[in-house]
CSV table of C-alpha atoms in Angstrom, one decimal:
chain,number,residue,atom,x,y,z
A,454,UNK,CA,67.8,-163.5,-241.6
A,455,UNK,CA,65.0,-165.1,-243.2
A,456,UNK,CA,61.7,-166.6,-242.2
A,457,UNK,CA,61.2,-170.3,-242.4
A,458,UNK,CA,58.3,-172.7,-241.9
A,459,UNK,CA,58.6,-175.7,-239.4
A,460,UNK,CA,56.0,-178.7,-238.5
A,461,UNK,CA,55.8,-180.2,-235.0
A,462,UNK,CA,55.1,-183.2,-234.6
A,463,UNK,CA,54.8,-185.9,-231.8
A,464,UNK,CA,54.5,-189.5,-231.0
A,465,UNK,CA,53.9,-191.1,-227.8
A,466,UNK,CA,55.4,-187.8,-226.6
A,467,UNK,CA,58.7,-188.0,-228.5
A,468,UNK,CA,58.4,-184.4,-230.2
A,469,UNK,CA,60.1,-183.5,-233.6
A,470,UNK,CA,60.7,-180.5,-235.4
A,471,UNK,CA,60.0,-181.3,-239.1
A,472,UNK,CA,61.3,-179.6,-242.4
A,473,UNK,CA,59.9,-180.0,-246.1
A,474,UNK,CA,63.3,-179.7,-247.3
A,475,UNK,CA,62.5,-181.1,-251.3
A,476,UNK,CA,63.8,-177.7,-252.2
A,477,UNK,CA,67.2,-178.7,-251.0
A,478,UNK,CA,67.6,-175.3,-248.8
A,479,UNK,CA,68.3,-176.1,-245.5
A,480,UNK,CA,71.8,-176.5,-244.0
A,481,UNK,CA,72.4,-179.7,-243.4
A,482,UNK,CA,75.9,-179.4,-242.0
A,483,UNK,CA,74.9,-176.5,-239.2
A,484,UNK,CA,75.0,-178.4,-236.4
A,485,UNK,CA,74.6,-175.3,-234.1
A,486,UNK,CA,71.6,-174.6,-236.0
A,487,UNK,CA,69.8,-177.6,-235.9
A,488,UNK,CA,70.8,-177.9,-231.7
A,489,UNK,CA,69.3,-174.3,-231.9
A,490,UNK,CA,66.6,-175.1,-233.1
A,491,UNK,CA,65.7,-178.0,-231.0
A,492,UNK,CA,66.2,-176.2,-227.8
A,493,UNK,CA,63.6,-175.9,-225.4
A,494,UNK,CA,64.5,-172.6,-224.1
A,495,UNK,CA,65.9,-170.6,-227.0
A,496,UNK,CA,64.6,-172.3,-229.7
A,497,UNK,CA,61.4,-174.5,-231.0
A,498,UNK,CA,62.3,-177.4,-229.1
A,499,UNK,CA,61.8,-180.8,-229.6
A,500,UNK,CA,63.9,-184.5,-229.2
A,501,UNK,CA,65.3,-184.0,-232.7
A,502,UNK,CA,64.7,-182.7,-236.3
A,503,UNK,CA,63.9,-184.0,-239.3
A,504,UNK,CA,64.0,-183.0,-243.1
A,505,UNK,CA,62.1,-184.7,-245.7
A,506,UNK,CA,63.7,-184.8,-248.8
A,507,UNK,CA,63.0,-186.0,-252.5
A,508,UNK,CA,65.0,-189.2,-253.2
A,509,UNK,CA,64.8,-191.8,-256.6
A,510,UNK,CA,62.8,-194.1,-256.5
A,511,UNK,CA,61.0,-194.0,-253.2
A,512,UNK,CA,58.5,-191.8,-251.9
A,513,UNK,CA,61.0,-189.6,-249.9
A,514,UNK,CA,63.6,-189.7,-247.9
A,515,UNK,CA,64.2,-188.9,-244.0
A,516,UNK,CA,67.3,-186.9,-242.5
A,517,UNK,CA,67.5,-187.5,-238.8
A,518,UNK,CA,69.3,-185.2,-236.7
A,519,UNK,CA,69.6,-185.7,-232.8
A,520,UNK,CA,69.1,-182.3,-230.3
A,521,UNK,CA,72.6,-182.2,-230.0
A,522,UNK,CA,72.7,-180.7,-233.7
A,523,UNK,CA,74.0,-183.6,-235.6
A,524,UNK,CA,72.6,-186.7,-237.9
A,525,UNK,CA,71.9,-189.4,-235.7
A,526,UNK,CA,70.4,-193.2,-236.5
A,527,UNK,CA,67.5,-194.4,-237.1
A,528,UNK,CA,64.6,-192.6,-235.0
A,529,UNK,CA,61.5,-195.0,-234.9
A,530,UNK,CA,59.0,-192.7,-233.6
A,531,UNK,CA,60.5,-189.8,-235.8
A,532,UNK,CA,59.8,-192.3,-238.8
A,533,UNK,CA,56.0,-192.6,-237.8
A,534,UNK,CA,55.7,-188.9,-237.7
A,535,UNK,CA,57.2,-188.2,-240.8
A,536,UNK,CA,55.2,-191.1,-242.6
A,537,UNK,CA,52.3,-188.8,-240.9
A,538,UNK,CA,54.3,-185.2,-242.5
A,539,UNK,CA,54.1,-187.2,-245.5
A,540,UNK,CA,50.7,-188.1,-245.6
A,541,UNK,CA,49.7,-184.1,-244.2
A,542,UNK,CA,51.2,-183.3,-247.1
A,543,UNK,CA,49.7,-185.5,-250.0
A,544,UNK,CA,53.0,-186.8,-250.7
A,545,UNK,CA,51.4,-190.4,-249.9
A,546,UNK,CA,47.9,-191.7,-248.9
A,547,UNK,CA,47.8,-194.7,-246.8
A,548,UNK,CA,51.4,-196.2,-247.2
A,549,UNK,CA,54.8,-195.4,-247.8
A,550,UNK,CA,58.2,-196.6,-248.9
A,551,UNK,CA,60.7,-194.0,-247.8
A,552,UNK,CA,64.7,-193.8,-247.4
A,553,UNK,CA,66.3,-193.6,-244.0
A,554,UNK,CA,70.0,-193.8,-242.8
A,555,UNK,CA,69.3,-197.7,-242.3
A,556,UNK,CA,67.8,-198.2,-245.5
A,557,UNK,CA,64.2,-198.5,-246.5
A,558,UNK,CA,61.3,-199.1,-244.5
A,559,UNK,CA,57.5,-199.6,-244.7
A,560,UNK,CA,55.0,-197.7,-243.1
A,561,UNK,CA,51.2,-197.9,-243.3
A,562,UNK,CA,48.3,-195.4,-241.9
A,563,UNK,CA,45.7,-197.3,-240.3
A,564,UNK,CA,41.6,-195.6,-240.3
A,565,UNK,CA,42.3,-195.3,-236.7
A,566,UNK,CA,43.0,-191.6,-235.8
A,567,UNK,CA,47.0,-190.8,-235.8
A,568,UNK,CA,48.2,-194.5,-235.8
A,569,UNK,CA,50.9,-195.5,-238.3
A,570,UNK,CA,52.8,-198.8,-238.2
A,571,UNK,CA,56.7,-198.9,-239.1
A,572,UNK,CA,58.3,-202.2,-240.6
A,573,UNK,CA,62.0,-202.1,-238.8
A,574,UNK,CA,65.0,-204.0,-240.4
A,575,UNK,CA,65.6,-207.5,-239.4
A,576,UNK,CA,67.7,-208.4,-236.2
A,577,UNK,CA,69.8,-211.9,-235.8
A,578,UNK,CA,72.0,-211.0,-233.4
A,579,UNK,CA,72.1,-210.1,-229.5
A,580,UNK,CA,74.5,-209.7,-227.1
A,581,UNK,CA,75.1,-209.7,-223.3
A,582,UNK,CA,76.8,-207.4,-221.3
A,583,UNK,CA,76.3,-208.8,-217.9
A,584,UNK,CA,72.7,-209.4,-217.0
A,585,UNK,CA,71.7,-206.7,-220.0
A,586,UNK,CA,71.0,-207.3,-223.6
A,587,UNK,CA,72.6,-205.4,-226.6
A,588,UNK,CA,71.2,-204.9,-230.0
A,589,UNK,CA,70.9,-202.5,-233.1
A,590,UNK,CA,67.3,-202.4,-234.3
A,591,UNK,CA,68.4,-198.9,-236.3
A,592,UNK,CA,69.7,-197.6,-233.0
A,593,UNK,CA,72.0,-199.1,-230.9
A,594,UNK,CA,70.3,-200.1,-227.7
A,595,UNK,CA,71.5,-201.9,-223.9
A,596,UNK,CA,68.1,-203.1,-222.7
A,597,UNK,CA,68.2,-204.4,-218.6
A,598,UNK,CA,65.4,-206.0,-216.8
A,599,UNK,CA,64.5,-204.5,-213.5
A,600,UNK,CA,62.0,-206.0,-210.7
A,601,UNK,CA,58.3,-205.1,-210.9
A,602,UNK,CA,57.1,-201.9,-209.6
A,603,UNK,CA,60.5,-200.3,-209.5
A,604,UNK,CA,60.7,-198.4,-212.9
A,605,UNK,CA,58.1,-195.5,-211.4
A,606,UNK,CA,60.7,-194.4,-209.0
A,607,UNK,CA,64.3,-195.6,-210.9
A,608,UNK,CA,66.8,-193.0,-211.5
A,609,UNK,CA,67.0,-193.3,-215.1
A,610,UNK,CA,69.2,-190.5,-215.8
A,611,UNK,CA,71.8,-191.1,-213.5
A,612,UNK,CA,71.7,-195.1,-214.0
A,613,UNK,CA,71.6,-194.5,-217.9
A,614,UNK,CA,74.4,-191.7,-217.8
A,615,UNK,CA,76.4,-194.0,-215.9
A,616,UNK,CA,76.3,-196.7,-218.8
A,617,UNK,CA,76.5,-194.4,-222.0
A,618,UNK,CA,79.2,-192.9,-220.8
A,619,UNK,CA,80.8,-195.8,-219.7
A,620,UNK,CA,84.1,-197.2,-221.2
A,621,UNK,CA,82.5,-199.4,-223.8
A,622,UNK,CA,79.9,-197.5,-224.9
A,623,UNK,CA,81.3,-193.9,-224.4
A,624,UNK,CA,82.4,-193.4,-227.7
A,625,UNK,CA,80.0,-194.6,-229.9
A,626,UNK,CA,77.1,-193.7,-227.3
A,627,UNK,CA,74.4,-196.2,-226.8
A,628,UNK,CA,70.7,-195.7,-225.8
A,629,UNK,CA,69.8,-197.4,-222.2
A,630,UNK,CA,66.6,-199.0,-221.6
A,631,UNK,CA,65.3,-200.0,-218.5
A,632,UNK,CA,62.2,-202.6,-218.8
A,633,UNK,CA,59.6,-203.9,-216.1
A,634,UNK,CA,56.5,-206.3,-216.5
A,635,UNK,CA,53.6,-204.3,-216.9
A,636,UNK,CA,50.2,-206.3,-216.7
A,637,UNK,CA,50.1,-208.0,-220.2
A,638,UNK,CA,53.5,-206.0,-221.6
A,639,UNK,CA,55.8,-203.8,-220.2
A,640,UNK,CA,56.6,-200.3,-219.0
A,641,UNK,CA,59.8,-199.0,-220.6
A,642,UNK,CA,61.9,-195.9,-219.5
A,643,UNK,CA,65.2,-194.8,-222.0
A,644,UNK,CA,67.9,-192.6,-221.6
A,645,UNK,CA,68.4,-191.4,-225.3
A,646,UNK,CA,72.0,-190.4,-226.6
A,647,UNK,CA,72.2,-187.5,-228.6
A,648,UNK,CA,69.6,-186.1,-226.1
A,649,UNK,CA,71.5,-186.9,-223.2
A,650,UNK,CA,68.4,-187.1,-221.6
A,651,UNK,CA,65.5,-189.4,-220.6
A,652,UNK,CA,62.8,-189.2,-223.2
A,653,UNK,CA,58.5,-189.9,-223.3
A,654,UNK,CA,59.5,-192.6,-225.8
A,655,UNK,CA,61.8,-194.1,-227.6
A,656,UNK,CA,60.6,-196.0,-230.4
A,657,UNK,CA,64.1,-198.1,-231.5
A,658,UNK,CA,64.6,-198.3,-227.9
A,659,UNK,CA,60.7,-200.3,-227.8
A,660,UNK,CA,61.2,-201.9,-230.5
A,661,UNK,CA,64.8,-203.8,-228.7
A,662,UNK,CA,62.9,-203.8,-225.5
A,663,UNK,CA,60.3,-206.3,-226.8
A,664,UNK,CA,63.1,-208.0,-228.7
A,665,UNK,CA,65.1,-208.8,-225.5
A,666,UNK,CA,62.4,-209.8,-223.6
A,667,UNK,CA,61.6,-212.2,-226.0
A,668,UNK,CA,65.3,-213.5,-226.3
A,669,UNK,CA,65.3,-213.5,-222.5
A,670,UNK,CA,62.2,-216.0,-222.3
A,671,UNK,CA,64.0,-218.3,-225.2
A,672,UNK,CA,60.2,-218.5,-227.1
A,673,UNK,CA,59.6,-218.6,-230.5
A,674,UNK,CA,56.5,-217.6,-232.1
A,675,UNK,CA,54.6,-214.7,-233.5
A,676,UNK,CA,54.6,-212.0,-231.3
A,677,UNK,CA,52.2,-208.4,-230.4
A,678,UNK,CA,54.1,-206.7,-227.5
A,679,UNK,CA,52.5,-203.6,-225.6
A,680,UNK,CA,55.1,-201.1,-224.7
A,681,UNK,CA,54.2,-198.8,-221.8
A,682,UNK,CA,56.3,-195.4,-222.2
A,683,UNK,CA,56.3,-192.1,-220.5
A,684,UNK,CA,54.1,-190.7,-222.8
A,685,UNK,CA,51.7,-193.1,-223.9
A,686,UNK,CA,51.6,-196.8,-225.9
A,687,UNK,CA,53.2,-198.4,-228.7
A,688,UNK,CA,52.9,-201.7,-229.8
A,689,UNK,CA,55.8,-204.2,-231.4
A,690,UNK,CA,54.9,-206.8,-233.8
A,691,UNK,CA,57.2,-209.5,-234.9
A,692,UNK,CA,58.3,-213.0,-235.8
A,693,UNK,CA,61.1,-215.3,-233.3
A,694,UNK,CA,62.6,-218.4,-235.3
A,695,UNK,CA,65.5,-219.2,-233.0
A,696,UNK,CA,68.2,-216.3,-233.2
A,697,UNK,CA,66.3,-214.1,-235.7
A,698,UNK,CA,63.8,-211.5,-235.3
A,699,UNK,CA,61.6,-211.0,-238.7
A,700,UNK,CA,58.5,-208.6,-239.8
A,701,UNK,CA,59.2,-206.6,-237.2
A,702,UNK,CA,56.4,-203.8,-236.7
A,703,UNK,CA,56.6,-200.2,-234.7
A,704,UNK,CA,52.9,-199.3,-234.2
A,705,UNK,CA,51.5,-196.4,-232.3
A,706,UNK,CA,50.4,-192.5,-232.7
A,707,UNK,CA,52.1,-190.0,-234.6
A,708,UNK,CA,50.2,-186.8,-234.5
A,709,UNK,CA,50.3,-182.7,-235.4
A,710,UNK,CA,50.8,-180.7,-232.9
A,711,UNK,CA,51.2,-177.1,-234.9
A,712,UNK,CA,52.6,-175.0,-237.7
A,713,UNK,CA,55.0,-172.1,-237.3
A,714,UNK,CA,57.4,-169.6,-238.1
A,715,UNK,CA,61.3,-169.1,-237.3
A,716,UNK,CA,63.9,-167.1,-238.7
A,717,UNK,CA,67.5,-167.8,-238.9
């Protein structure tokens, strides 16, 4: 076996295991290794792991993989905290154009302390499946409504189980997002795919929430929605002309948590 150096990284509580992977080493294809790695008991643990790799003609480019070992879609909160990897490691200073599975994004680092903002693709189209809204904003996300002052105590792991796994969604998984009014925004809980699991935050699954809810009012406008998650705050920035959804923003923290050592 040989020794190799990992980052850790969080934001808003969704925890990453990050690689500097410009040398091209690391297995890619080792599914069991990368769900090793990300296992809370036998290995480093985190929500997923990431490799940041050199690419042409952008500043890098970022390899998602889900805990269950293989390369998922676009992780919004994983973006921030590589943009923040990135920065750590002089690659960039106070933006970033980088590569994902979903094609390139924008990201800037703002003077306050940990907080990065992440321009996601476009949407123009949303669905309904019953009284709950579908959409893709990197990740494919099922976004319901619940009454006020129920999300504290909702069973979000049996409730979201029930519709991943559910006939049309089963194959192709889908992440379930369960969304109350929260003062001035809203408090957002997620059952992730590829986790299996409800996570701190889901930062595609905010992103849709904040989409959805403004579908489900019918306003257009310019819009700054605080998202309330298990593990802290983020904030979703856009533009509603009708059915389209433009300059979409991700903002919130992304920070460090330590530096270490595993063999494999």
């Amino acid at each position: 076996m040989v020794t190799h150096t990992f980052y850790k990284y969080q934001g808003a509580g969704n925890d990453f295991v990050v690689i500097d992977n410009r040398n091209g080493l690391f297995d890619s294809g080792n599914v069991d290794l990368v769900e090793h790695l990300c296992d809370r008991r036998f290995g480093i643990g985190a929500d997923g792991l990431m490799l940041l790799q050199d690419v042409a003609d952008h500043d890098f480019e970022m390899v998602y993989f889900n805990a269950d070992g293989r390369q998922g879609s676009m992780c919004g909160n994983g973006g921030r905290c590589i943009v923040a990897f990135a920065r750590d490691l002089k690659i960039i200073d106070r933006e970033a154009d980088f590569l994902a599975v979903d094609g390139v994004h924008h990201a800037q680092v703002h003077g306050q302390a940990g907080w990065i903002s992440l321009q996601m693709n476009d949407v123009d189209l949303i669905e309904q499946d019953g009284d709950a809204y579908i959409l893709n904003t990197g990740s494919p996300h099922y976004v319901k409504l619940v009454s006020k002052n129920t999300l504290v105590n909702f069973a979000v792991v049996e409730e979201g189980r029930k519709i991943r796994y559910s006939h049309a969604y089963r194959d192709g998984g889908i992440n379930v997002n369960f969304v109350e009014v929260d003062g001035d925004g809203y408090h957002l809980r997620t059952y992730e795919r590829g986790v299996e699991d409800e996570t701190l935050a889901c930062g595609t699954g905010a992103t849709a929430a904040a989409l959805a809810v403004a579908w489900h009012n019918g306003v257009d406008g310019v819009f700054q929605t605080p998202i309330r998650v298990q593990g802290g705050n983020l904030t979703i920035r856009f533009v509603k002309e009708g059915m389209r959804f433009t300059r979409v923003f991700l903002e919130g923290p992304a920070t460090f948590v330590f530096k270490g050592e595993i063999a494999w």
